[in-house]
Each structure stands twice: as structure tokens, then as C-alpha cells.
PDB file of C-alpha atoms and ligand atoms in Angstrom:
ATOM      1  CA  UNK A1371      12.343  27.964 -44.747  1.00 60.00           C
ATOM      2  CA  UNK A1372       9.449  29.368 -42.763  1.00 64.00           C
ATOM      3  CA  UNK A1373       7.212  26.497 -43.865  1.00 73.00           C
ATOM      4  CA  UNK A1374       9.704  24.000 -42.607  1.00 77.00           C
ATOM      5  CA  UNK A1375       9.982  25.743 -39.274  1.00 74.00           C
ATOM      6  CA  UNK A1376       6.222  25.905 -39.057  1.00 76.00           C
ATOM      7  CA  UNK A1377       5.922  22.172 -39.748  1.00 76.00           C
ATOM      8  CA  UNK A1378       8.472  21.423 -37.087  1.00 75.00           C
ATOM      9  CA  UNK A1379       6.690  23.634 -34.631  1.00 72.00           C
ATOM     10  CA  UNK A1380       3.357  21.976 -35.325  1.00 72.00           C
ATOM     11  CA  UNK A1381       4.966  18.572 -34.940  1.00 71.00           C
ATOM     12  CA  UNK A1382       6.573  19.504 -31.642  1.00 69.00           C
ATOM     13  CA  UNK A1383       3.347  20.967 -30.313  1.00 70.00           C
ATOM     14  CA  UNK A1384       1.317  17.907 -31.309  1.00 72.00           C
ATOM     15  CA  UNK A1385       3.899  15.586 -29.855  1.00 72.00           C
ATOM     16  CA  UNK A1386       3.957  17.513 -26.589  1.00 69.00           C
ATOM     17  CA  UNK A1387       0.209  17.567 -26.458  1.00 75.00           C
ATOM     18  CA  UNK A1388      -0.016  13.788 -26.772  1.00 75.00           C
ATOM     19  CA  UNK A1389       2.721  13.294 -24.250  1.00 76.00           C
ATOM     20  CA  UNK A1390       1.202  15.653 -21.730  1.00 76.00           C
ATOM     21  CA  UNK A1391      -2.212  14.140 -22.332  1.00 82.00           C
ATOM     22  CA  UNK A1392      -0.885  10.689 -21.636  1.00 82.00           C
ATOM     23  CA  UNK A1393       0.945  11.933 -18.579  1.00 85.00           C
ATOM     24  CA  UNK A1394      -2.223  13.582 -17.327  1.00 87.00           C
ATOM     25  CA  UNK A1395      -4.254  10.411 -17.844  1.00 88.00           C
ATOM     26  CA  UNK A1396      -1.680   8.411 -15.951  1.00 89.00           C
ATOM     27  CA  UNK A1397      -1.722  10.909 -13.124  1.00 90.00           C
ATOM     28  CA  UNK A1398      -5.536  10.789 -12.961  1.00 92.00           C
ATOM     29  CA  UNK A1399      -5.552   7.006 -12.984  1.00 93.00           C
ATOM     30  CA  UNK A1400      -2.945   6.866 -10.256  1.00 95.00           C
ATOM     31  CA  UNK A1401      -4.803   9.317  -8.133  1.00 96.00           C
ATOM     32  CA  UNK A1402      -8.026   7.325  -8.573  1.00 96.00           C
ATOM     33  CA  UNK A1403      -6.272   4.150  -7.565  1.00 97.00           C
ATOM     34  CA  UNK A1404      -4.726   5.700  -4.467  1.00 97.00           C
ATOM     35  CA  UNK A1405      -8.076   7.194  -3.450  1.00 97.00           C
ATOM     36  CA  UNK A1406      -9.785   3.831  -3.871  1.00 97.00           C
ATOM     37  CA  UNK A1407      -7.115   2.008  -1.877  1.00 97.00           C
ATOM     38  CA  UNK A1408      -7.375   4.579   0.916  1.00 97.00           C
ATOM     39  CA  UNK A1409     -11.135   4.196   0.921  1.00 97.00           C
ATOM     40  CA  UNK A1410     -10.924   0.427   1.233  1.00 97.00           C
ATOM     41  CA  UNK A1411      -8.222   0.572   3.853  1.00 96.00           C
ATOM     42  CA  UNK A1412     -10.305   2.931   5.965  1.00 94.00           C
ATOM     43  CA  UNK A1413     -12.996   0.240   6.061  1.00 95.00           C
ATOM     44  CA  UNK A1414     -10.714  -2.673   6.809  1.00 93.00           C
ATOM     45  CA  UNK A1415      -7.003  -2.517   7.377  1.00 94.00           C
ATOM     46  CA  UNK A1416      -6.523  -5.666   5.308  1.00 97.00           C
ATOM     47  CA  UNK A1417      -8.057  -5.084   1.900  1.00 98.00           C
ATOM     48  CA  UNK A1418      -9.776  -8.144   0.531  1.00 97.00           C
ATOM     49  CA  UNK A1419      -8.969  -8.740  -3.098  1.00 97.00           C
ATOM     50  CA  UNK A1420     -10.254 -10.977  -5.828  1.00 97.00           C
ATOM     51  CA  UNK A1421      -8.535 -11.505  -9.168  1.00 96.00           C
ATOM     52  CA  UNK A1422      -9.943  -8.381 -10.733  1.00 97.00           C
ATOM     53  CA  UNK A1423      -8.870  -6.085  -7.909  1.00 97.00           C
ATOM     54  CA  UNK A1424      -5.476  -7.716  -7.742  1.00 97.00           C
ATOM     55  CA  UNK A1425      -4.820  -7.152 -11.425  1.00 96.00           C
ATOM     56  CA  UNK A1426      -5.969  -3.551 -11.350  1.00 96.00           C
ATOM     57  CA  UNK A1427      -4.509  -2.341  -8.072  1.00 97.00           C
ATOM     58  CA  UNK A1428      -1.457  -4.528  -7.579  1.00 96.00           C
ATOM     59  CA  UNK A1429      -0.275  -5.821 -10.913  1.00 94.00           C
ATOM     60  CA  UNK A1430      -1.081  -2.974 -13.253  1.00 92.00           C
ATOM     61  CA  UNK A1431       0.813   0.281 -13.552  1.00 87.00           C
ATOM     62  CA  UNK A1432       0.892   3.101 -12.654  1.00 90.00           C
ATOM     63  CA  UNK A1433       1.380   2.442  -8.957  1.00 93.00           C
ATOM     64  CA  UNK A1434       3.278   4.465  -6.382  1.00 94.00           C
ATOM     65  CA  UNK A1435       2.463   2.345  -3.333  1.00 96.00           C
ATOM     66  CA  UNK A1436       3.669  -0.945  -1.875  1.00 95.00           C
ATOM     67  CA  UNK A1437       1.215  -3.751  -1.227  1.00 97.00           C
ATOM     68  CA  UNK A1438       1.783  -6.545   1.251  1.00 97.00           C
ATOM     69  CA  UNK A1439      -0.510  -9.433   0.457  1.00 97.00           C
ATOM     70  CA  UNK A1440      -1.407 -12.523   2.394  1.00 97.00           C
ATOM     71  CA  UNK A1441      -2.484 -15.394   0.205  1.00 97.00           C
ATOM     72  CA  UNK A1442      -4.667 -17.671   2.211  1.00 96.00           C
ATOM     73  CA  UNK A1443      -7.372 -20.323   2.275  1.00 95.00           C
ATOM     74  CA  UNK A1444      -9.820 -19.652   5.068  1.00 96.00           C
ATOM     75  CA  UNK A1445     -12.803 -21.623   3.914  1.00 94.00           C
ATOM     76  CA  UNK A1446     -13.408 -24.455   6.387  1.00 93.00           C
ATOM     77  CA  UNK A1447     -13.310 -27.097   3.684  1.00 92.00           C
ATOM     78  CA  UNK A1448      -9.692 -26.108   2.922  1.00 91.00           C
ATOM     79  CA  UNK A1449      -8.784 -27.203   6.439  1.00 90.00           C
ATOM     80  CA  UNK A1450      -5.954 -24.716   6.801  1.00 92.00           C
ATOM     81  CA  UNK A1451      -5.666 -24.185  10.539  1.00 92.00           C
ATOM     82  CA  UNK A1452      -2.404 -22.314  10.093  1.00 93.00           C
ATOM     83  CA  UNK A1453      -4.155 -19.892   7.755  1.00 95.00           C
ATOM     84  CA  UNK A1454      -6.419 -18.848  10.596  1.00 95.00           C
ATOM     85  CA  UNK A1455      -3.527 -18.116  12.954  1.00 94.00           C
ATOM     86  CA  UNK A1456      -1.570 -16.297  10.250  1.00 95.00           C
ATOM     87  CA  UNK A1457      -4.681 -14.297   9.441  1.00 96.00           C
ATOM     88  CA  UNK A1458      -4.954 -13.127  13.009  1.00 95.00           C
ATOM     89  CA  UNK A1459      -1.314 -12.047  13.115  1.00 95.00           C
ATOM     90  CA  UNK A1460      -1.558 -10.266   9.798  1.00 96.00           C
ATOM     91  CA  UNK A1461      -4.557  -8.328  11.066  1.00 96.00           C
ATOM     92  CA  UNK A1462      -2.679  -7.372  14.213  1.00 94.00           C
ATOM     93  CA  UNK A1463       0.070  -6.012  12.007  1.00 94.00           C
ATOM     94  CA  UNK A1464      -2.237  -4.215   9.584  1.00 94.00           C
ATOM     95  CA  UNK A1465      -4.319  -2.687  12.391  1.00 93.00           C
ATOM     96  CA  UNK A1466      -1.206  -1.514  14.155  1.00 91.00           C
ATOM     97  CA  UNK A1467       0.002   0.096  10.971  1.00 90.00           C
ATOM     98  CA  UNK A1468      -3.402   1.642  10.384  1.00 89.00           C
ATOM     99  CA  UNK A1469      -3.443   3.321  13.782  1.00 87.00           C
ATOM    100  CA  UNK A1470       0.225   4.199  13.897  1.00 85.00           C
ATOM    101  CA  UNK A1471       1.427   7.735  13.402  1.00 83.00           C
ATOM    102  CA  UNK A1472       3.620   6.429  10.598  1.00 83.00           C
ATOM    103  CA  UNK A1473       0.598   5.510   8.488  1.00 88.00           C
ATOM    104  CA  UNK A1474       0.888   6.740   4.905  1.00 90.00           C
ATOM    105  CA  UNK A1475      -0.754   6.049   1.579  1.00 93.00           C
ATOM    106  CA  UNK A1476       2.350   4.327   0.308  1.00 93.00           C
ATOM    107  CA  UNK A1477       1.850   1.007   2.104  1.00 94.00           C
ATOM    108  CA  UNK A1478      -1.265  -1.153   2.000  1.00 96.00           C
ATOM    109  CA  UNK A1479      -2.128  -4.572   3.344  1.00 97.00           C
ATOM    110  CA  UNK A1480      -4.344  -6.918   1.399  1.00 98.00           C
ATOM    111  CA  UNK A1481      -5.330 -10.536   1.191  1.00 98.00           C
ATOM    112  CA  UNK A1482      -6.419 -12.941  -1.482  1.00 97.00           C
ATOM    113  CA  UNK A1483      -8.347 -16.038  -0.475  1.00 97.00           C
ATOM    114  CA  UNK A1484      -7.982 -19.042  -2.704  1.00 95.00           C
ATOM    115  CA  UNK A1485     -11.731 -19.399  -2.920  1.00 95.00           C
ATOM    116  CA  UNK A1486     -12.144 -15.825  -4.129  1.00 95.00           C
ATOM    117  CA  UNK A1487      -9.076 -15.426  -6.276  1.00 95.00           C
ATOM    118  CA  UNK A1488      -7.861 -18.794  -7.480  1.00 94.00           C
ATOM    119  CA  UNK A1489      -6.894 -17.085 -10.740  1.00 95.00           C
ATOM    120  CA  UNK A1490      -4.329 -15.026  -8.822  1.00 96.00           C
ATOM    121  CA  UNK A1491      -2.857 -18.169  -7.292  1.00 95.00           C
ATOM    122  CA  UNK A1492      -2.592 -19.563 -10.806  1.00 94.00           C
ATOM    123  CA  UNK A1493      -1.064 -16.402 -12.181  1.00 94.00           C
ATOM    124  CA  UNK A1494       1.633 -16.473  -9.516  1.00 94.00           C
ATOM    125  CA  UNK A1495       2.095 -20.202  -9.771  1.00 92.00           C
ATOM    126  CA  UNK A1496       1.445 -20.423  -6.079  1.00 90.00           C
ATOM    127  CA  UNK A1497       0.596 -23.748  -4.532  1.00 87.00           C
ATOM    128  CA  UNK A1498       0.529 -23.221  -0.800  1.00 89.00           C
ATOM    129  CA  UNK A1499      -1.087 -21.013   1.773  1.00 93.00           C
ATOM    130  CA  UNK A1500      -0.571 -18.998   3.807  1.00 95.00           C
ATOM    131  CA  UNK A1501       2.012 -17.100   1.806  1.00 95.00           C
ATOM    132  CA  UNK A1502       3.074 -13.480   2.294  1.00 97.00           C
ATOM    133  CA  UNK A1503       4.309 -11.387  -0.611  1.00 96.00           C
ATOM    134  CA  UNK A1504       5.404  -7.828  -1.058  1.00 96.00           C
ATOM    135  CA  UNK A1505       4.691  -6.014  -4.297  1.00 96.00           C
ATOM    136  CA  UNK A1506       7.030  -3.029  -4.294  1.00 94.00           C
ATOM    137  CA  UNK A1507       5.921   0.325  -5.632  1.00 92.00           C
ATOM    138  CA  UNK A1508       8.692   0.135  -8.199  1.00 87.00           C
ATOM    139  CA  UNK A1509      10.071  -2.809 -10.099  1.00 84.00           C
ATOM    140  CA  UNK A1510       9.382  -6.496  -9.813  1.00 86.00           C
ATOM    141  CA  UNK A1511       9.258  -8.431  -6.565  1.00 88.00           C
ATOM    142  CA  UNK A1512      12.631  -9.873  -5.616  1.00 91.00           C
ATOM    143  CA  UNK A1513      13.407 -12.974  -3.668  1.00 91.00           C
ATOM    144  CA  UNK A1514      13.272 -11.065  -0.384  1.00 92.00           C
ATOM    145  CA  UNK A1515       9.784  -9.870  -1.242  1.00 94.00           C
ATOM    146  CA  UNK A1516       8.599 -13.376  -0.428  1.00 95.00           C
ATOM    147  CA  UNK A1517       8.305 -13.736   3.315  1.00 96.00           C
ATOM    148  CA  UNK A1518      10.235 -16.706   4.703  1.00 94.00           C
ATOM    149  CA  UNK A1519       7.380 -18.220   6.610  1.00 93.00           C
ATOM    150  CA  UNK A1520       9.141 -21.505   7.330  1.00 91.00           C
ATOM    151  CA  UNK A1521      12.130 -19.720   8.829  1.00 93.00           C
ATOM    152  CA  UNK A1522      10.530 -16.809  10.640  1.00 94.00           C
ATOM    153  CA  UNK A1523       7.067 -17.973  11.578  1.00 93.00           C
ATOM    154  CA  UNK A1524       4.163 -15.587  11.245  1.00 91.00           C
ATOM    155  CA  UNK A1525       4.045 -13.523  14.392  1.00 92.00           C
ATOM    156  CA  UNK A1526       2.988  -9.939  13.805  1.00 92.00           C
ATOM    157  CA  UNK A1527       6.345  -8.782  15.163  1.00 90.00           C
ATOM    158  CA  UNK A1528       8.339 -10.838  12.671  1.00 92.00           C
ATOM    159  CA  UNK A1529       6.075  -9.736   9.858  1.00 93.00           C
ATOM    160  CA  UNK A1530       6.537  -6.117  10.945  1.00 91.00           C
ATOM    161  CA  UNK A1531      10.293  -6.517  10.760  1.00 91.00           C
ATOM    162  CA  UNK A1532       9.996  -7.872   7.257  1.00 93.00           C
ATOM    163  CA  UNK A1533       7.698  -5.004   6.227  1.00 92.00           C
ATOM    164  CA  UNK A1534      10.215  -2.557   7.619  1.00 89.00           C
ATOM    165  CA  UNK A1535      13.022  -4.216   5.705  1.00 90.00           C
ATOM    166  CA  UNK A1536      11.080  -4.114   2.448  1.00 91.00           C
ATOM    167  CA  UNK A1537      10.064  -0.471   2.691  1.00 88.00           C
ATOM    168  CA  UNK A1538      11.723   2.785   3.499  1.00 68.00           C
ATOM    169  CA  UNK A1539       9.628   3.552   6.559  1.00 58.00           C
ATOM    170  CA  UNK A1540      11.765   1.230   8.623  1.00 49.00           C
ATOM    171  CA  UNK A1541      12.282   3.059  11.853  1.00 40.00           C
ATOM    172  CA  UNK A1542       8.729   4.192  12.124  1.00 45.00           C
ATOM    173  CA  UNK A1543       7.281   0.781  11.382  1.00 44.00           C
ATOM    174  CA  UNK A1544       9.633  -0.824  13.854  1.00 47.00           C
ATOM    175  CA  UNK A1545       8.515   1.462  16.598  1.00 50.00           C
ATOM    176  CA  UNK A1546       4.829   1.244  15.822  1.00 52.00           C
ATOM    177  CA  UNK A1547       3.051  -0.543  18.663  1.00 57.00           C
ATOM    178  CA  UNK A1548       1.437  -3.828  17.809  1.00 63.00           C
ATOM    179  CA  UNK A1549      -2.115  -4.076  19.015  1.00 62.00           C
ATOM    180  CA  UNK A1550      -2.920  -7.566  20.184  1.00 62.00           C
ATOM    181  CA  UNK A1551      -6.376  -9.054  20.550  1.00 56.00           C
ATOM    182  CA  UNK A1552      -7.406 -10.371  23.983  1.00 50.00           C
ATOM    183  CA  UNK A1553      -7.673 -14.015  22.996  1.00 50.00           C
ATOM    184  CA  UNK A1554      -4.374 -14.012  21.242  1.00 44.00           C
ATOM    185  CA  UNK A1555      -3.517 -17.423  19.936  1.00 46.00           C
ATOM    186  CA  UNK A1556      -0.130 -18.857  20.886  1.00 47.00           C
ATOM    187  CA  UNK A1557       2.800 -17.350  19.082  1.00 48.00           C
ATOM    188  CA  UNK A1558       4.341 -19.532  16.428  1.00 47.00           C
ATOM    189  CA  UNK A1559       6.706 -21.922  18.067  1.00 46.00           C
ATOM    190  CA  UNK A1560       4.750 -21.910  21.312  1.00 48.00           C
ATOM    191  CA  UNK A1561       1.551 -23.332  19.967  1.00 45.00           C
ATOM    192  CA  UNK A1562       1.134 -26.688  18.328  1.00 47.00           C
ATOM    193  CA  UNK A1563       3.466 -27.204  15.430  1.00 43.00           C
ATOM    194  CA  UNK A1564       1.762 -26.491  12.146  1.00 41.00           C
ATOM    195  CA  UNK A1565       1.000 -29.775  10.516  1.00 41.00           C
ATOM    196  CA  UNK A1566       1.913 -30.225   6.919  1.00 39.00           C
ATOM    197  CA  UNK A1567      -1.530 -31.594   6.210  1.00 38.00           C
ATOM    198  CA  UNK A1568      -3.107 -28.459   7.603  1.00 39.00           C
ATOM    199  CA  UNK A1569      -1.729 -26.356   4.843  1.00 41.00           C
ATOM    200  CA  UNK A1570      -3.212 -26.018   1.485  1.00 43.00           C
ATOM    201  CA  UNK A1571      -1.074 -28.007  -0.833  1.00 41.00           C
ATOM    202  CA  UNK A1572      -0.822 -28.228  -4.526  1.00 32.00           C
ATOM    203  CA  UNK A1573      -4.008 -29.466  -6.010  1.00 32.00           C
ATOM    204  CA  UNK A1574      -4.515 -30.135  -9.645  1.00 28.00           C
ATOM    205  CA  UNK A1575      -7.146 -27.492 -10.006  1.00 30.00           C
ATOM    206  CA  UNK A1576      -4.892 -24.594  -9.214  1.00 30.00           C
ATOM    207  CA  UNK A1577      -1.389 -25.385 -10.239  1.00 28.00           C
ATOM    208  CA  UNK A1578      -0.320 -23.915 -13.507  1.00 27.00           C
ATOM    209  CA  UNK A1579       2.950 -24.496 -15.199  1.00 30.00           C
ATOM    210  CA  UNK A1580       5.382 -21.795 -16.071  1.00 30.00           C
ATOM    211  CA  UNK A1581       3.896 -18.861 -14.209  1.00 31.00           C
ATOM    212  CA  UNK A1582       6.167 -15.966 -13.347  1.00 32.00           C
ATOM    213  CA  UNK A1583       8.281 -16.693 -10.315  1.00 30.00           C
ATOM    214  CA  UNK A1584       7.188 -13.913  -8.029  1.00 29.00           C
ATOM    215  CA  UNK A1585       7.420 -13.602  -4.323  1.00 28.00           C
ATOM    216  CA  UNK A1586       4.312 -13.963  -2.254  1.00 29.00           C
ATOM    217  CA  UNK A1587       2.728 -12.530   0.766  1.00 30.00           C
ATOM    218  CA  UNK A1588      -0.292 -14.029   2.407  1.00 33.00           C
ATOM    219  CA  UNK A1589      -3.275 -12.607   4.214  1.00 33.00           C
ATOM    220  CA  UNK A1590      -6.667 -13.661   5.424  1.00 33.00           C
ATOM    221  CA  UNK A1591      -9.891 -12.372   6.927  1.00 29.00           C
ATOM    222  CA  UNK A1592     -12.250 -13.051   9.767  1.00 30.00           C
ATOM    223  CA  UNK A1593     -14.951 -15.487   8.730  1.00 30.00           C
ATOM    224  CA  UNK A1594     -17.785 -13.398  10.064  1.00 30.00           C
ATOM    225  CA  UNK A1595     -19.882 -11.685   7.413  1.00 30.00           C
ATOM    226  CA  UNK A1596     -19.278  -8.166   8.663  1.00 28.00           C
ATOM    227  CA  UNK A1597     -15.662  -8.171   9.736  1.00 29.00           C
ATOM    228  CA  UNK A1598     -13.787  -4.971  10.240  1.00 26.00           C
ATOM    229  CA  UNK A1599     -14.602  -2.154  12.537  1.00 24.00           C
ATOM    230  CA  UNK A1600     -15.650  -4.043  15.664  1.00 24.00           C
ATOM    231  CA  UNK A1601     -12.588  -6.163  15.230  1.00 27.00           C
ATOM    232  CA  UNK A1602     -10.303  -3.147  15.302  1.00 29.00           C
ATOM    233  CA  UNK A1603     -12.232  -1.513  18.097  1.00 21.00           C
ATOM    234  CA  UNK A1604     -11.911  -4.591  20.292  1.00 24.00           C
ATOM    235  CA  UNK A1605      -8.216  -4.619  19.840  1.00 28.00           C
ATOM    236  CA  UNK A1606      -7.862  -0.980  20.658  1.00 27.00           C
ATOM    237  CA  UNK A1607     -10.038  -1.251  23.730  1.00 23.00           C
ATOM    238  CA  UNK A1608      -8.048  -4.108  25.210  1.00 25.00           C
ATOM    239  CA  UNK A1609      -4.843  -2.136  24.956  1.00 26.00           C
ATOM    240  CA  UNK A1610      -5.925   1.197  26.452  1.00 27.00           C
ATOM    241  CA  UNK A1611      -2.351   2.376  26.890  1.00 30.00           C
ATOM    242  CA  UNK A1612      -1.920   2.486  23.121  1.00 34.00           C
ATOM    243  CA  UNK A1613      -3.577   5.424  21.489  1.00 35.00           C
ATOM    244  CA  UNK A1614      -4.808   4.712  18.005  1.00 37.00           C
TER     245      UNK A1614
HETATM  246  C1  NAG B2826       0.834   8.718  -5.440  1.00 78.57           C
HETATM  247  O1  NAG B2826       0.264   9.494  -6.444  1.00 78.57           O
HETATM  248  C2  NAG B2826      -0.965  10.093  -6.090  1.00 78.57           C
HETATM  249  C3  NAG B2826      -1.484  10.840  -7.311  1.00 78.57           C
HETATM  250  O2  NAG B2826      -0.554  11.747  -7.792  1.00 78.57           O
HETATM  251  C4  NAG B2826      -0.769  11.032  -4.904  1.00 78.57           C
HETATM  252  O3  NAG B2826      -1.996  11.586  -4.519  1.00 78.57           O
HETATM  253  C5  NAG B2826      -0.152  10.252  -3.752  1.00 78.57           C
HETATM  254  O4  NAG B2826       0.118  11.101  -2.662  1.00 78.57           O
HETATM  255  C6  NAG B2826       1.118   9.554  -4.210  1.00 78.57           C
HETATM  256  N1  NAG B2826       1.625   8.724  -3.126  1.00 78.57           N
HETATM  257  C7  NAG B2826       2.869   8.829  -2.680  1.00 78.57           C
HETATM  258  C8  NAG B2826       3.236   7.916  -1.574  1.00 78.57           C
HETATM  259  O5  NAG B2826       3.671   9.609  -3.135  1.00 78.57           O
END
């Protein structure tokens, strides 16, 4: 009788220990990931990701933050003029979020360039850029986690509305001021119509069959080798009435 009870007790204790251990490891991993994401985002409001970073910080669990990603193709040889404009707008949005009082560690902005993360494009069965996708903190991306670029254009304001709709920080995000750069390119619809040919279209080398049908979000970066801080600073300086 006592032996049986003892065995049960030992079993329960061991089981608990493993469970707690696993829980602790998960918690540590999560905390490391959040710290890393915060570190990156403090250096540039749009985190640049390659395949490895994408798998670890966006695809893999545990994760308790949302990531909005712009998939893009900024290398000149890709000839994606639209990517450049979308990149600018996405940075306006991400910078605004970064300096807004609503900023939290539950929403991050990132980008994957085709020339740095073609494996991600393959994984997602993605064949055009720019594309914007939301990866929610919980569950799989739904249809509405793919930004309707063709319908809504890619102005920072429209993107902000979409971000608000896909997260629970709606009001705050909506009211966050958008910081615009001085040489702001024409808003979509006002500028020249994006030409089909300008976009990156399916090419044999990066279309895979049967990938998971996930939503996408696109992002891009300045071409200059040390993008980031000065970029943000410029934007803040030209809008002195908006406190970062
Ligand atoms: C996510 O989890 C980490 C680690 O526990 C924590 O530091 C962070 O504040 C959490 N983020 C949110 C938005 O709850």
C-alpha cells in the first residue's frame, strides 16, 4: 500500500519536474527571442531577415508577438520600382510605430529581400514582390493576414489601418502620427501607375509547388550600406511638431 503510494508520488514528482523544466526552457527561449527582436528593432525599425532569422523568429514557436513582414526585391537587377516606393512607405509606418507612445514588444516590422532570403519565398510559395504579410502571435495566418496590395495600394496610412485591423492595438495605432520623409514619393494612385513588368514575377528559380498557402507581408530597406538611424532622424527632424 505504502509502496504503491510512494511509486505514484515519485512518478508525479518526476512528471512535474519534466513538465516544469520544459515550461521553463520555453519561457527562457521566448524571453531570449523577445530580447533579440527588441535589440534589432532599436537599431532599425524594420528588421532585416534572411531565411535563418525568419525560421527562428517568425515561424518557430514559442512566440508571443506579431510580425508584419514586407517581402521585397530591392536589388537593382530585379528592376522592381514599386518595391522601392513600398519600401519607403513601410519604413514610414515602422518608424512611426517605433516612435509612437503605443509602441510595445508585441508588434515588430521586418522585411525579407528575395536576394537574401529566396528560401523564404520558396517556403511560402510566393512569386511576387512587394508583398505584405502578417504573422499573428497566435495561430496561422488567415486570408486577411495578407495585405491586399492591389486593392489598397501601399501608402503608410493604408498599411497602418491594416496593421490596426490585424492587431488589438487598434485605436492607438490609428492615432499614431505617421512621420513622412521630406522627399516623399507620390502616394499610390497619384504617381505613375505601377507597371506589371516592374514587379518581380514568377521565375523558375524561386517558384516551388505545393508550399503552404500563407498570407504575406512585404518590406524592404534602403540600399545604402548603413541604413537606419540617420534615416529615422531625418524624418523626425522634418516633422518637428511630432515628438518621437
Ligand atoms: C512575451 O514573453 C516574454 C518572456 O516571458 C516577455 O518578456 C514579454 O513581455 C512577452 N510579451 C508580451 C507582449 O506579452
